[in-house]
XYZ file of C-alpha atoms in Angstrom:
691
model
C 50.727 17.339 10.807
C 49.940 19.306 14.358
C 48.586 22.121 13.583
C 51.727 25.245 14.532
C 53.760 22.460 13.289
C 55.725 24.092 9.990
C 57.709 21.401 7.434
C 60.148 23.811 5.554
C 61.777 22.647 1.937
C 64.875 24.702 1.764
C 65.896 25.111 -2.279
C 69.350 26.771 -2.549
C 70.820 27.353 -5.457
C 74.963 26.505 -5.099
C 75.781 26.763 -9.409
C 78.924 29.769 -9.762
C 77.109 32.813 -10.261
C 76.133 32.538 -6.662
C 79.600 31.721 -4.784
C 79.502 35.080 -3.601
C 76.628 34.774 -2.063
C 76.611 32.066 -0.330
C 78.794 32.750 3.088
C 75.417 35.632 3.677
C 73.405 32.699 3.097
C 74.546 30.037 5.290
C 74.543 32.604 7.875
C 70.547 33.125 7.263
C 69.940 29.796 6.966
C 71.837 28.917 10.170
C 69.849 31.631 12.458
C 66.605 30.454 10.949
C 68.023 26.855 12.227
C 68.854 28.454 15.953
C 65.512 30.580 16.502
C 63.415 27.321 14.620
C 65.455 25.199 17.988
C 64.525 27.672 20.596
C 60.631 27.887 19.390
C 58.780 24.945 17.452
C 61.828 22.533 18.396
C 59.105 19.967 16.110
C 59.065 21.666 13.027
C 60.521 19.563 10.349
C 62.737 20.519 7.513
C 65.016 19.439 4.932
C 67.803 21.115 2.356
C 67.923 20.830 -1.132
C 70.552 22.575 -3.921
C 70.467 22.899 -6.939
C 73.560 23.553 -9.595
C 75.281 21.190 -7.361
C 77.809 18.690 -9.308
C 76.660 15.455 -8.667
C 72.699 14.251 -8.423
C 71.037 13.228 -5.890
C 67.024 12.999 -5.527
C 64.484 10.220 -6.308
C 63.082 11.673 -9.554
C 65.875 11.166 -11.202
C 65.795 7.710 -10.259
C 62.165 6.625 -11.037
C 61.126 8.634 -14.330
C 64.730 10.147 -15.441
C 66.333 14.492 -15.821
C 66.073 17.052 -12.635
C 70.071 17.080 -12.901
C 72.461 19.008 -10.594
C 69.772 18.410 -7.739
C 71.032 17.049 -4.644
C 68.493 16.236 -1.350
C 71.500 17.469 1.275
C 69.152 15.802 3.788
C 65.772 13.975 3.806
C 62.367 15.759 5.921
C 62.657 15.153 9.519
C 62.962 16.669 13.073
C 65.283 20.033 13.432
C 68.223 19.001 15.534
C 71.888 20.432 15.876
C 73.407 18.060 13.895
C 71.434 20.195 10.850
C 73.444 23.298 11.306
C 77.000 21.784 10.975
C 75.273 20.463 7.330
C 74.364 23.999 6.661
C 77.943 25.290 7.285
C 79.841 25.252 4.899
C 77.868 24.378 1.635
C 78.979 23.092 -1.335
C 79.765 24.713 -4.283
C 78.739 24.184 -7.389
C 79.798 23.729 -10.496
C 76.212 24.178 -12.639
C 73.702 26.597 -13.452
C 71.449 25.921 -11.234
C 67.519 25.239 -12.823
C 65.539 26.728 -10.230
C 62.553 24.430 -12.040
C 63.860 21.640 -11.513
C 64.114 21.808 -7.298
C 60.743 23.224 -6.733
C 59.598 19.547 -8.697
C 62.499 17.424 -6.424
C 60.943 19.375 -3.567
C 57.613 19.181 -4.216
C 57.923 15.295 -4.323
C 59.410 15.173 -1.257
C 56.380 16.900 0.805
C 53.288 14.361 -1.518
C 55.133 11.650 -0.763
C 55.391 12.362 2.552
C 52.530 13.802 3.396
C 50.051 12.303 0.543
C 47.434 13.895 -1.486
C 46.576 16.260 1.200
C 46.505 19.827 1.796
C 46.540 20.012 5.506
C 48.933 20.497 8.224
C 51.890 23.928 7.199
C 54.401 23.155 4.445
C 56.648 26.356 3.000
C 59.654 25.588 -0.171
C 61.604 28.756 0.324
C 63.755 28.952 -3.165
C 67.013 31.190 -2.388
C 68.233 31.930 -6.506
C 69.607 34.690 -8.003
C 67.754 33.273 -11.285
C 69.418 34.827 -14.107
C 70.624 31.294 -15.559
C 68.152 29.746 -18.727
C 66.301 27.010 -17.432
C 65.443 24.022 -19.287
C 62.936 23.830 -22.261
C 59.869 22.205 -21.336
C 59.261 18.703 -23.585
C 55.405 19.065 -23.415
C 53.796 23.002 -24.241
C 56.074 26.383 -22.819
C 57.211 27.445 -19.364
C 54.004 28.907 -18.528
C 51.966 25.896 -19.194
C 54.531 24.044 -17.206
C 54.910 26.896 -14.105
C 51.178 26.964 -14.447
C 50.606 23.238 -13.906
C 53.314 23.277 -10.810
C 50.908 26.408 -9.092
C 47.793 23.945 -9.642
C 49.647 21.379 -7.717
C 50.130 23.752 -5.115
C 47.400 24.724 -4.378
C 46.074 21.181 -4.469
C 48.823 20.588 -1.456
C 48.238 23.256 0.720
C 51.766 24.555 -0.172
C 53.002 28.265 0.059
C 56.257 29.018 -1.930
C 58.879 31.900 -0.844
C 61.162 33.063 -4.047
C 64.025 35.173 -2.680
C 65.484 36.351 -5.617
C 69.525 37.644 -4.850
C 71.397 40.181 -7.956
C 73.125 42.397 -5.949
C 75.783 43.652 -8.650
C 75.511 40.329 -10.794
C 72.848 42.674 -12.659
C 75.248 44.813 -15.293
C 76.930 41.138 -15.886
C 73.998 38.752 -16.055
C 71.933 39.075 -19.388
C 69.115 40.771 -18.746
C 66.780 39.016 -20.778
C 67.009 35.447 -19.168
C 66.435 37.071 -16.456
C 62.912 38.813 -17.152
C 61.763 36.113 -18.245
C 62.315 34.247 -15.093
C 61.222 36.533 -12.614
C 58.139 37.095 -14.747
C 57.949 32.640 -14.134
C 58.640 33.271 -10.781
C 55.694 35.956 -10.584
C 53.595 33.193 -11.784
C 53.438 31.490 -8.772
C 52.911 34.632 -7.083
C 49.407 35.618 -8.898
C 48.709 31.347 -9.075
C 49.560 30.157 -5.195
C 50.351 31.394 -2.021
C 53.907 32.365 -2.884
C 55.747 35.494 -2.066
C 58.496 36.632 -4.395
C 60.982 39.423 -2.702
C 64.490 40.778 -4.709
C 67.329 41.539 -2.260
C 70.699 43.375 -3.368
C 72.447 43.314 -0.032
C 73.620 40.684 3.078
C 71.013 43.284 4.736
C 67.951 42.324 3.224
C 69.168 38.743 2.765
C 69.409 38.565 6.656
C 65.602 39.934 6.800
C 63.972 37.855 3.102
C 63.869 34.846 5.048
C 61.321 34.306 7.820
C 63.344 32.996 10.500
C 60.224 32.537 12.564
C 56.976 31.205 11.827
C 54.391 33.315 13.667
C 50.316 31.921 13.590
C 48.210 34.770 13.094
C 45.514 35.026 15.983
C 42.478 37.549 15.668
C 42.469 39.493 17.932
C 38.618 39.852 17.336
C 36.634 38.901 15.063
C 32.977 39.655 14.735
C 30.736 42.929 13.605
C 32.707 46.437 12.347
C 28.913 48.256 13.353
C 28.930 51.145 11.162
C 25.371 52.659 12.349
C 23.138 50.134 14.872
C 21.844 49.191 11.283
C 24.486 49.023 9.285
C 27.119 46.372 10.583
C 30.175 44.413 8.992
C 32.274 41.696 9.295
C 35.568 41.291 10.083
C 38.336 39.428 11.356
C 41.463 41.687 12.758
C 44.995 40.708 13.629
C 48.118 42.446 14.637
C 49.767 43.758 11.781
C 52.857 44.324 13.775
C 54.270 43.670 17.311
C 58.005 44.336 19.106
C 59.751 40.668 19.020
C 61.270 40.117 22.390
C 63.944 37.720 23.573
C 62.714 34.944 24.663
C 62.405 34.038 28.100
C 65.246 32.701 30.001
C 63.880 30.788 32.799
C 65.950 29.807 36.465
C 67.910 26.648 36.066
C 69.919 24.583 39.418
C 72.557 22.676 38.386
C 72.161 20.791 41.930
C 70.078 17.632 40.911
C 71.851 14.515 40.552
C 73.778 13.353 37.591
C 72.167 10.108 37.584
C 68.354 11.348 37.938
C 67.376 11.311 33.947
C 63.241 12.663 35.141
C 65.147 15.550 36.841
C 63.948 18.963 34.785
C 65.977 20.974 37.144
C 63.820 24.066 37.368
C 63.643 26.502 40.400
C 60.595 27.622 42.407
C 59.625 30.610 43.493
C 57.758 30.720 46.698
C 56.885 34.505 48.821
C 56.024 35.282 52.200
C 54.788 37.797 53.247
C 55.690 38.560 57.338
C 53.945 41.529 59.680
C 56.314 44.396 60.074
C 55.597 43.996 64.092
C 56.035 40.489 63.889
C 58.329 39.395 61.405
C 57.967 35.627 62.614
C 54.348 35.865 61.898
C 53.407 34.733 58.753
C 50.164 36.568 56.536
C 47.791 34.092 55.013
C 46.227 35.076 51.446
C 43.330 35.795 53.008
C 44.458 38.362 55.141
C 45.773 40.597 52.684
C 44.830 42.555 50.664
C 46.044 45.397 48.121
C 46.726 49.450 49.329
C 46.985 52.078 46.822
C 48.768 55.549 47.403
C 46.911 58.623 47.957
C 48.723 61.136 49.369
C 50.509 60.390 52.444
C 48.095 57.840 53.728
C 47.461 54.114 52.104
C 43.763 53.314 50.359
C 43.071 49.641 51.674
C 40.807 48.055 48.078
C 39.879 44.312 48.000
C 39.675 42.699 45.370
C 35.737 42.231 45.277
C 35.031 46.611 45.278
C 38.249 46.566 42.023
C 36.051 44.145 40.373
C 33.166 46.431 41.132
C 34.933 49.637 39.795
C 36.640 48.327 36.919
C 35.118 49.655 33.849
C 33.695 46.240 31.646
C 32.219 47.520 28.197
C 30.658 45.525 25.980
C 32.621 43.591 23.345
C 32.308 45.629 20.365
C 33.894 47.478 17.107
C 32.079 51.226 16.688
C 32.941 53.746 13.556
C 32.597 57.323 15.748
C 32.947 58.947 12.650
C 35.371 60.355 10.200
C 37.684 63.261 9.725
C 40.228 64.492 7.434
C 43.307 62.545 6.735
C 45.756 65.524 7.420
C 43.734 65.539 11.138
C 45.574 62.634 12.425
C 48.898 63.116 12.315
C 51.320 60.805 12.222
C 53.120 60.689 15.438
C 49.408 59.906 17.580
C 50.183 56.485 17.118
C 50.835 53.926 19.703
C 51.566 50.941 19.999
C 51.029 47.561 17.621
C 49.794 48.169 13.662
C 46.602 46.265 13.143
C 45.048 45.197 10.071
C 40.453 44.590 9.613
C 39.450 42.225 6.528
C 36.690 41.123 6.245
C 35.738 37.778 7.382
C 36.860 35.086 4.468
C 34.603 33.201 2.586
C 31.351 35.762 3.413
C 31.331 37.624 -0.862
C 28.726 40.200 0.866
C 31.409 41.695 3.476
C 34.328 41.540 1.432
C 32.235 44.036 -0.513
C 31.340 46.067 1.916
C 35.089 46.468 3.382
C 36.333 47.295 -0.551
C 32.959 49.838 -1.105
C 34.044 51.831 2.644
C 37.602 51.208 1.773
C 37.296 53.598 -1.268
C 35.112 55.916 -0.714
C 37.477 56.716 2.586
C 40.151 56.555 -0.281
C 38.499 59.163 -2.992
C 37.115 61.273 0.159
C 39.916 61.118 1.977
C 39.233 60.780 5.228
C 40.037 57.906 7.993
C 37.218 56.405 10.653
C 37.837 56.790 14.338
C 36.908 53.696 15.945
C 35.928 52.313 19.360
C 37.535 49.652 20.388
C 36.525 46.603 23.339
C 38.251 43.440 21.450
C 37.235 40.780 24.093
C 34.444 40.319 26.612
C 35.727 41.377 29.810
C 37.836 43.355 28.459
C 39.120 46.350 31.330
C 40.114 49.444 29.189
C 38.908 50.852 25.570
C 40.597 51.821 22.733
C 40.790 54.318 20.783
C 41.946 54.889 17.259
C 42.367 55.720 13.553
C 40.919 53.351 11.093
C 42.965 53.914 7.272
C 42.034 52.661 3.847
C 44.566 49.630 2.321
C 43.140 49.640 -1.378
C 44.781 45.985 -2.844
C 46.534 46.747 -6.160
C 46.190 42.170 -6.481
C 43.010 40.439 -7.819
C 43.584 37.382 -5.250
C 43.651 40.121 -2.242
C 40.686 41.740 -1.196
C 40.847 45.377 0.279
C 40.921 46.130 3.710
C 41.892 48.493 6.461
C 44.673 49.503 9.094
C 44.411 50.869 12.413
C 46.878 52.284 14.290
C 45.324 53.245 18.116
C 45.112 56.725 19.245
C 46.106 58.381 22.303
C 43.740 59.559 24.959
C 44.587 63.761 27.042
C 46.714 61.967 29.679
C 49.039 59.663 26.399
C 49.762 63.014 25.056
C 53.235 64.522 25.958
C 53.038 68.108 24.610
C 56.420 70.545 25.041
C 56.808 73.218 23.581
C 60.068 74.729 21.889
C 60.311 78.349 20.334
C 60.212 78.936 16.684
C 62.980 79.577 15.386
C 61.717 82.060 12.744
C 61.444 84.120 16.152
C 65.332 84.181 17.177
C 67.450 86.886 15.715
C 69.375 87.102 12.070
C 72.913 85.989 14.166
C 71.421 82.519 15.253
C 69.205 81.606 11.611
C 71.380 79.973 9.395
C 72.999 81.507 6.410
C 72.675 80.199 2.978
C 75.902 78.397 2.777
C 75.336 76.067 6.171
C 71.873 75.245 4.780
C 74.013 74.333 1.565
C 75.716 72.467 3.371
C 73.351 70.530 5.834
C 70.876 70.314 3.062
C 73.887 68.541 0.539
C 75.140 66.556 4.269
C 71.064 65.829 4.669
C 71.076 64.084 1.044
C 74.447 62.210 1.499
C 72.882 60.142 3.852
C 69.583 58.791 1.483
C 68.254 55.558 2.390
C 66.731 55.266 -1.113
C 68.878 56.896 -3.556
C 67.788 56.746 -7.566
C 68.358 53.079 -8.939
C 69.427 51.286 -6.387
C 67.376 49.614 -3.455
C 65.675 51.077 -0.762
C 68.536 50.744 2.582
C 66.707 49.139 6.120
C 63.170 48.881 4.832
C 61.603 47.632 8.565
C 59.920 44.095 6.120
C 63.751 43.294 5.408
C 65.875 44.694 8.316
C 66.460 42.427 11.711
C 66.860 43.391 14.876
C 70.438 43.025 15.130
C 70.296 42.338 19.038
C 67.999 39.381 18.734
C 70.274 38.303 16.063
C 73.074 38.575 17.546
C 71.794 37.265 20.409
C 70.645 33.951 19.181
C 74.673 34.202 17.501
C 76.134 33.490 20.586
C 73.587 30.605 21.575
C 74.316 28.092 19.655
C 77.872 29.152 20.662
C 77.687 28.771 24.423
C 75.792 25.937 23.985
C 79.038 23.751 21.937
C 81.607 25.867 23.787
C 80.010 27.529 27.379
C 83.863 28.850 27.750
C 84.160 30.661 24.428
C 84.413 34.431 24.500
C 82.032 36.671 23.317
C 82.479 37.406 19.403
C 83.217 40.543 18.094
C 79.352 41.985 15.894
C 79.335 40.554 12.459
C 80.225 41.833 9.900
C 76.206 42.166 8.380
C 74.465 43.165 12.476
C 77.725 46.083 12.045
C 76.129 47.215 9.006
C 72.629 47.606 10.385
C 73.785 49.570 13.267
C 76.192 52.058 11.726
C 76.749 54.321 9.017
C 78.017 53.190 6.230
C 82.078 53.550 5.807
C 81.623 53.511 1.631
C 79.088 55.935 1.449
C 81.295 58.033 3.638
C 84.329 57.442 1.892
C 83.009 58.513 -1.141
C 80.964 61.668 0.575
C 84.055 62.889 2.444
C 83.946 66.450 0.462
C 80.519 66.917 1.649
C 81.189 66.243 5.652
C 84.414 67.976 5.884
C 81.571 70.565 3.936
C 79.062 70.481 6.482
C 82.130 70.147 9.349
C 83.525 73.523 7.946
C 80.538 76.166 7.883
C 80.068 75.363 11.336
C 81.698 77.050 14.271
C 81.845 74.606 16.816
C 83.293 74.978 20.492
C 83.465 73.505 23.506
C 81.447 75.412 26.210
C 83.903 76.095 29.242
C 81.384 75.751 31.759
C 81.433 71.856 31.688
C 85.158 72.200 33.069
C 84.565 74.513 35.827
C 84.739 72.949 39.095
C 80.582 73.955 40.996
C 82.614 76.191 43.899
C 84.542 77.785 41.401
C 81.522 78.224 38.779
C 79.941 79.295 42.147
C 82.383 82.385 42.776
C 82.647 83.646 39.116
C 78.716 83.513 39.511
C 76.785 85.936 42.102
C 73.630 83.842 43.465
C 70.794 85.845 42.165
C 72.021 86.748 38.893
C 69.846 85.412 35.780
C 72.563 84.906 33.112
C 72.458 80.777 33.931
C 72.172 80.557 30.212
C 74.579 76.816 29.490
C 74.268 75.834 32.623
C 73.607 71.667 33.644
C 74.744 69.555 35.649
C 78.476 70.687 37.063
C 81.498 68.526 37.494
C 81.983 67.546 40.804
C 85.839 68.297 42.498
C 87.834 65.626 43.433
C 90.833 65.394 46.094
C 93.032 64.164 42.770
C 92.767 65.980 39.962
C 94.305 63.782 38.349
C 91.802 60.937 39.164
C 87.992 59.938 36.554
C 86.030 60.951 39.259
C 86.761 64.676 38.780
C 84.765 64.402 35.249
C 82.294 63.886 36.903
C 79.049 65.442 37.104
C 77.738 66.911 40.952
C 73.628 64.959 41.406
C 71.572 67.347 43.519
C 68.801 64.721 45.287
C 68.046 67.909 47.600
C 68.334 71.993 48.054
C 70.024 72.849 50.805
C 70.305 76.261 52.715
C 73.891 77.555 51.574
C 72.973 77.443 47.536
C 69.871 77.117 46.486
C 69.429 78.430 43.652
C 72.846 75.867 42.380
C 70.984 73.398 44.025
C 67.430 74.003 42.068
C 69.360 74.458 38.594
C 71.310 70.847 39.121
C 68.402 69.257 40.131
C 65.542 70.505 37.898
C 68.131 70.253 34.678
C 68.631 66.323 35.832
C 67.124 63.681 32.549
C 67.781 60.771 34.264
C 64.278 59.763 36.044
C 60.778 62.457 34.815
C 60.479 62.655 39.141
C 63.571 65.703 39.355
C 61.399 68.363 37.730
C 59.057 68.465 39.637
C 60.600 67.235 43.310
C 62.798 70.521 42.016
C 59.982 72.328 41.633
C 58.134 71.354 44.909
C 61.170 72.409 47.497
C 62.020 75.014 45.905
C 59.190 76.842 47.123
C 59.062 74.801 50.535
C 62.762 77.321 49.900
C 60.950 80.471 49.476
C 58.005 79.679 51.129
C 60.544 79.159 54.467
C 62.219 82.513 54.108
C 59.929 84.774 53.643
C 57.857 83.142 57.189
C 61.487 82.739 58.587
C 62.848 86.470 57.986
C 63.108 89.267 60.696
C 61.772 93.004 59.082
C 62.705 91.897 55.473
C 66.178 90.562 56.093
C 65.695 87.368 54.184
C 63.285 88.909 51.055
C 66.415 89.829 48.356
C 67.400 85.607 48.986
C 63.538 84.556 49.312
C 63.389 86.934 45.126
C 66.396 85.464 44.217
C 64.719 82.006 44.412
C 61.701 83.344 43.282
C 62.877 84.888 40.026
C 65.189 80.849 39.609
C 61.912 79.324 40.444
C 60.401 81.014 37.448
C 62.696 80.965 34.470
C 62.643 76.764 35.656
C 59.193 76.660 35.446
C 59.405 78.766 31.570
C 62.155 76.497 30.413
C 60.431 73.061 32.069
C 56.479 74.257 30.170
C 55.170 74.431 34.371
C 52.996 77.371 34.007
C 50.897 77.055 36.636
C 52.742 75.711 38.518
C 54.676 78.861 39.518
C 51.268 81.342 38.834
C 49.753 78.923 41.736
C 52.371 79.618 43.680
C 52.522 82.820 43.218
C 49.139 83.342 44.265
C 49.377 81.237 47.469
C 52.184 82.979 48.535
C 51.059 86.237 48.073
C 47.814 85.294 49.743
C 49.758 83.913 52.859
C 51.598 87.248 53.113
C 48.076 88.983 52.812
C 46.622 87.210 55.672
C 50.237 87.514 57.458
C 49.969 90.968 57.211
C 53.174 90.530 55.010
C 52.551 93.102 51.770
C 55.823 94.614 52.749
C 56.939 91.217 50.500
C 54.503 91.646 48.071
C 55.429 95.019 47.473
C 58.806 93.981 47.683
C 58.404 91.558 44.620
C 56.152 93.559 42.761
C 60.074 96.273 42.634
C 61.648 93.317 40.893
C 59.216 92.820 37.502
C 58.468 89.377 38.772
C 55.416 88.592 36.898
C 52.860 85.532 36.629
C 54.212 83.266 33.963
C 52.650 84.416 30.640
C 51.173 82.745 27.591
C 54.066 84.414 25.305
C 55.779 83.534 28.032
C 54.056 79.618 28.254
C 52.188 78.622 25.706
C 49.846 76.308 28.801
C 49.838 79.677 31.095
C 45.843 80.890 31.878
C 47.315 84.616 31.804
C 48.184 87.848 28.867
C 50.786 89.227 29.143
C 48.416 92.515 30.782
C 46.701 90.098 33.161
C 49.759 88.787 34.528
C 51.542 92.570 34.725
C 48.250 93.917 35.762
C 48.524 90.463 39.042
C 51.644 91.863 40.368
C 51.163 95.369 40.241
C 47.590 95.538 42.126
C 47.751 92.688 44.743
C 44.429 91.779 46.264
C 43.075 93.288 49.718
C 42.501 90.740 52.636
C 39.479 89.474 52.418
C 38.026 90.283 56.228
């Protein structure tokens, strides 16, 4: 077998007790084959059904027994025909014996690949395990399972057991279920087997690993605790975002008779001079440039390589801190798992001792990581102990990347405790909100937790794969509606909402919500209602643009101001700074308002523009407080006061002081450098001009 090639055998229980779950099982198996066709088209798949009316397998012919087990498809390279085989699955008439199915599947793998433990061989058992298994002719059931498990290990086989029960638990014999669960747990303990219980179609969709991703180490080397203490470790990614498959460009211009045509489209770029578009610039005459203020600074590849940070490959402990000091929202990017190097007893003991000591002391480690030689950046993160609860799995660590100062986004908001009593929730409102939150608890008592990350597939990816398969067969087919199972991931549970209608009604009635009438006014009407310079501008956002035809949809659109004009600078500033379609608008609004104020002061004749300049200054101050940009306003006020003193325009400074406009203090914005007293004193006593 090839190194990354996998052979998968699906063992599916189709007995009478599984009939209700089979439609969802068909979807899961269908999705699995679709992804193999896209990502691993050389994998091999076989399908075995048990609980069937008929019997069709080689072991029955050779040694007898193993009844009601049918080999639906022998092991072969995955193809489109397999999709048809799985749609629909035959409904069985007998109780399924999962041990018989496992033995038949192992026999098929051994006959195909011989006595070897090489290659990736996986059995996937899907059953509800509520039917009794046949008694063993030799030894106890435990002995039989132990022999099977040892055979699996000898031949390098893995097994996944997905137990689908749902609402069947109340109807089934609990004694039989417990006994079957105990036998399946023996597989988990003695082999590389995984046992998963699912109760809902969503969990079933995510329980079966539909794409086999080979584990690749991000780092192999020493965990350097100190210069004299180094532990051999391997580092793997624990989580990584699964993205859409790359969609390549293909052309249909190749002749239909050309069987060797790849239909691939190649893209070439040419660089030409602005002053002479007919001249192509060769690669040796091109150089990258970087914006630095108004100029472009050229930097060659050699210079860029020389200035790059080139740390040595290493993973070093910088120190330890209390686990409570690292906030969960600091975690960035993907998560990693640190394991001791396999086969190294000393490394396993050292990792276990360190992890247990950290767990007992409630500490985490701060690490500096350079995963590979030549990596252009350094990663600093937190190492958290992960104590194993299984004897055959050693202790390990989880690693999460932490942000640097440039990566942190701090947004200051006033505390609810500082609001007046009229704006605080009443006891009745608080109780209604508490019941509303409890109603949507995803982990209610005695029920499977909903939307567990490891069992919840990405609905966008699943929908894409299903449509891709449909498009391959029917090119002109319309996009189908969202599948019911996928819609349950993206929408609230309608059954839960109907059961708790009284809670929803109570929550809705506890809060008297009113529509903001200002959002319905046109721009011109709003400007008439609110005089320029007014400080009462609460509730203003993007205002609807006027339309020549009030009956059209244009009357409902919002103005998107892109520059601050001379006529209504305050309204333009407020509209621009409230835009959230790009982060650039806040800085642009502040910069343009500074320029507008500066021009009003500089172009003033005998102070005729001072009142308008102060109104703009007040609006700028309020905007900088709302956006938590105190430094921009404070620096500008310092700058304009200094300018006025140099140009003998101190009357403007006095006018500003008379309006009680001050620097932004720490009380108003936490990032400010000035106390309330310092902010007031600056405007009250302008600095004298230096001669």
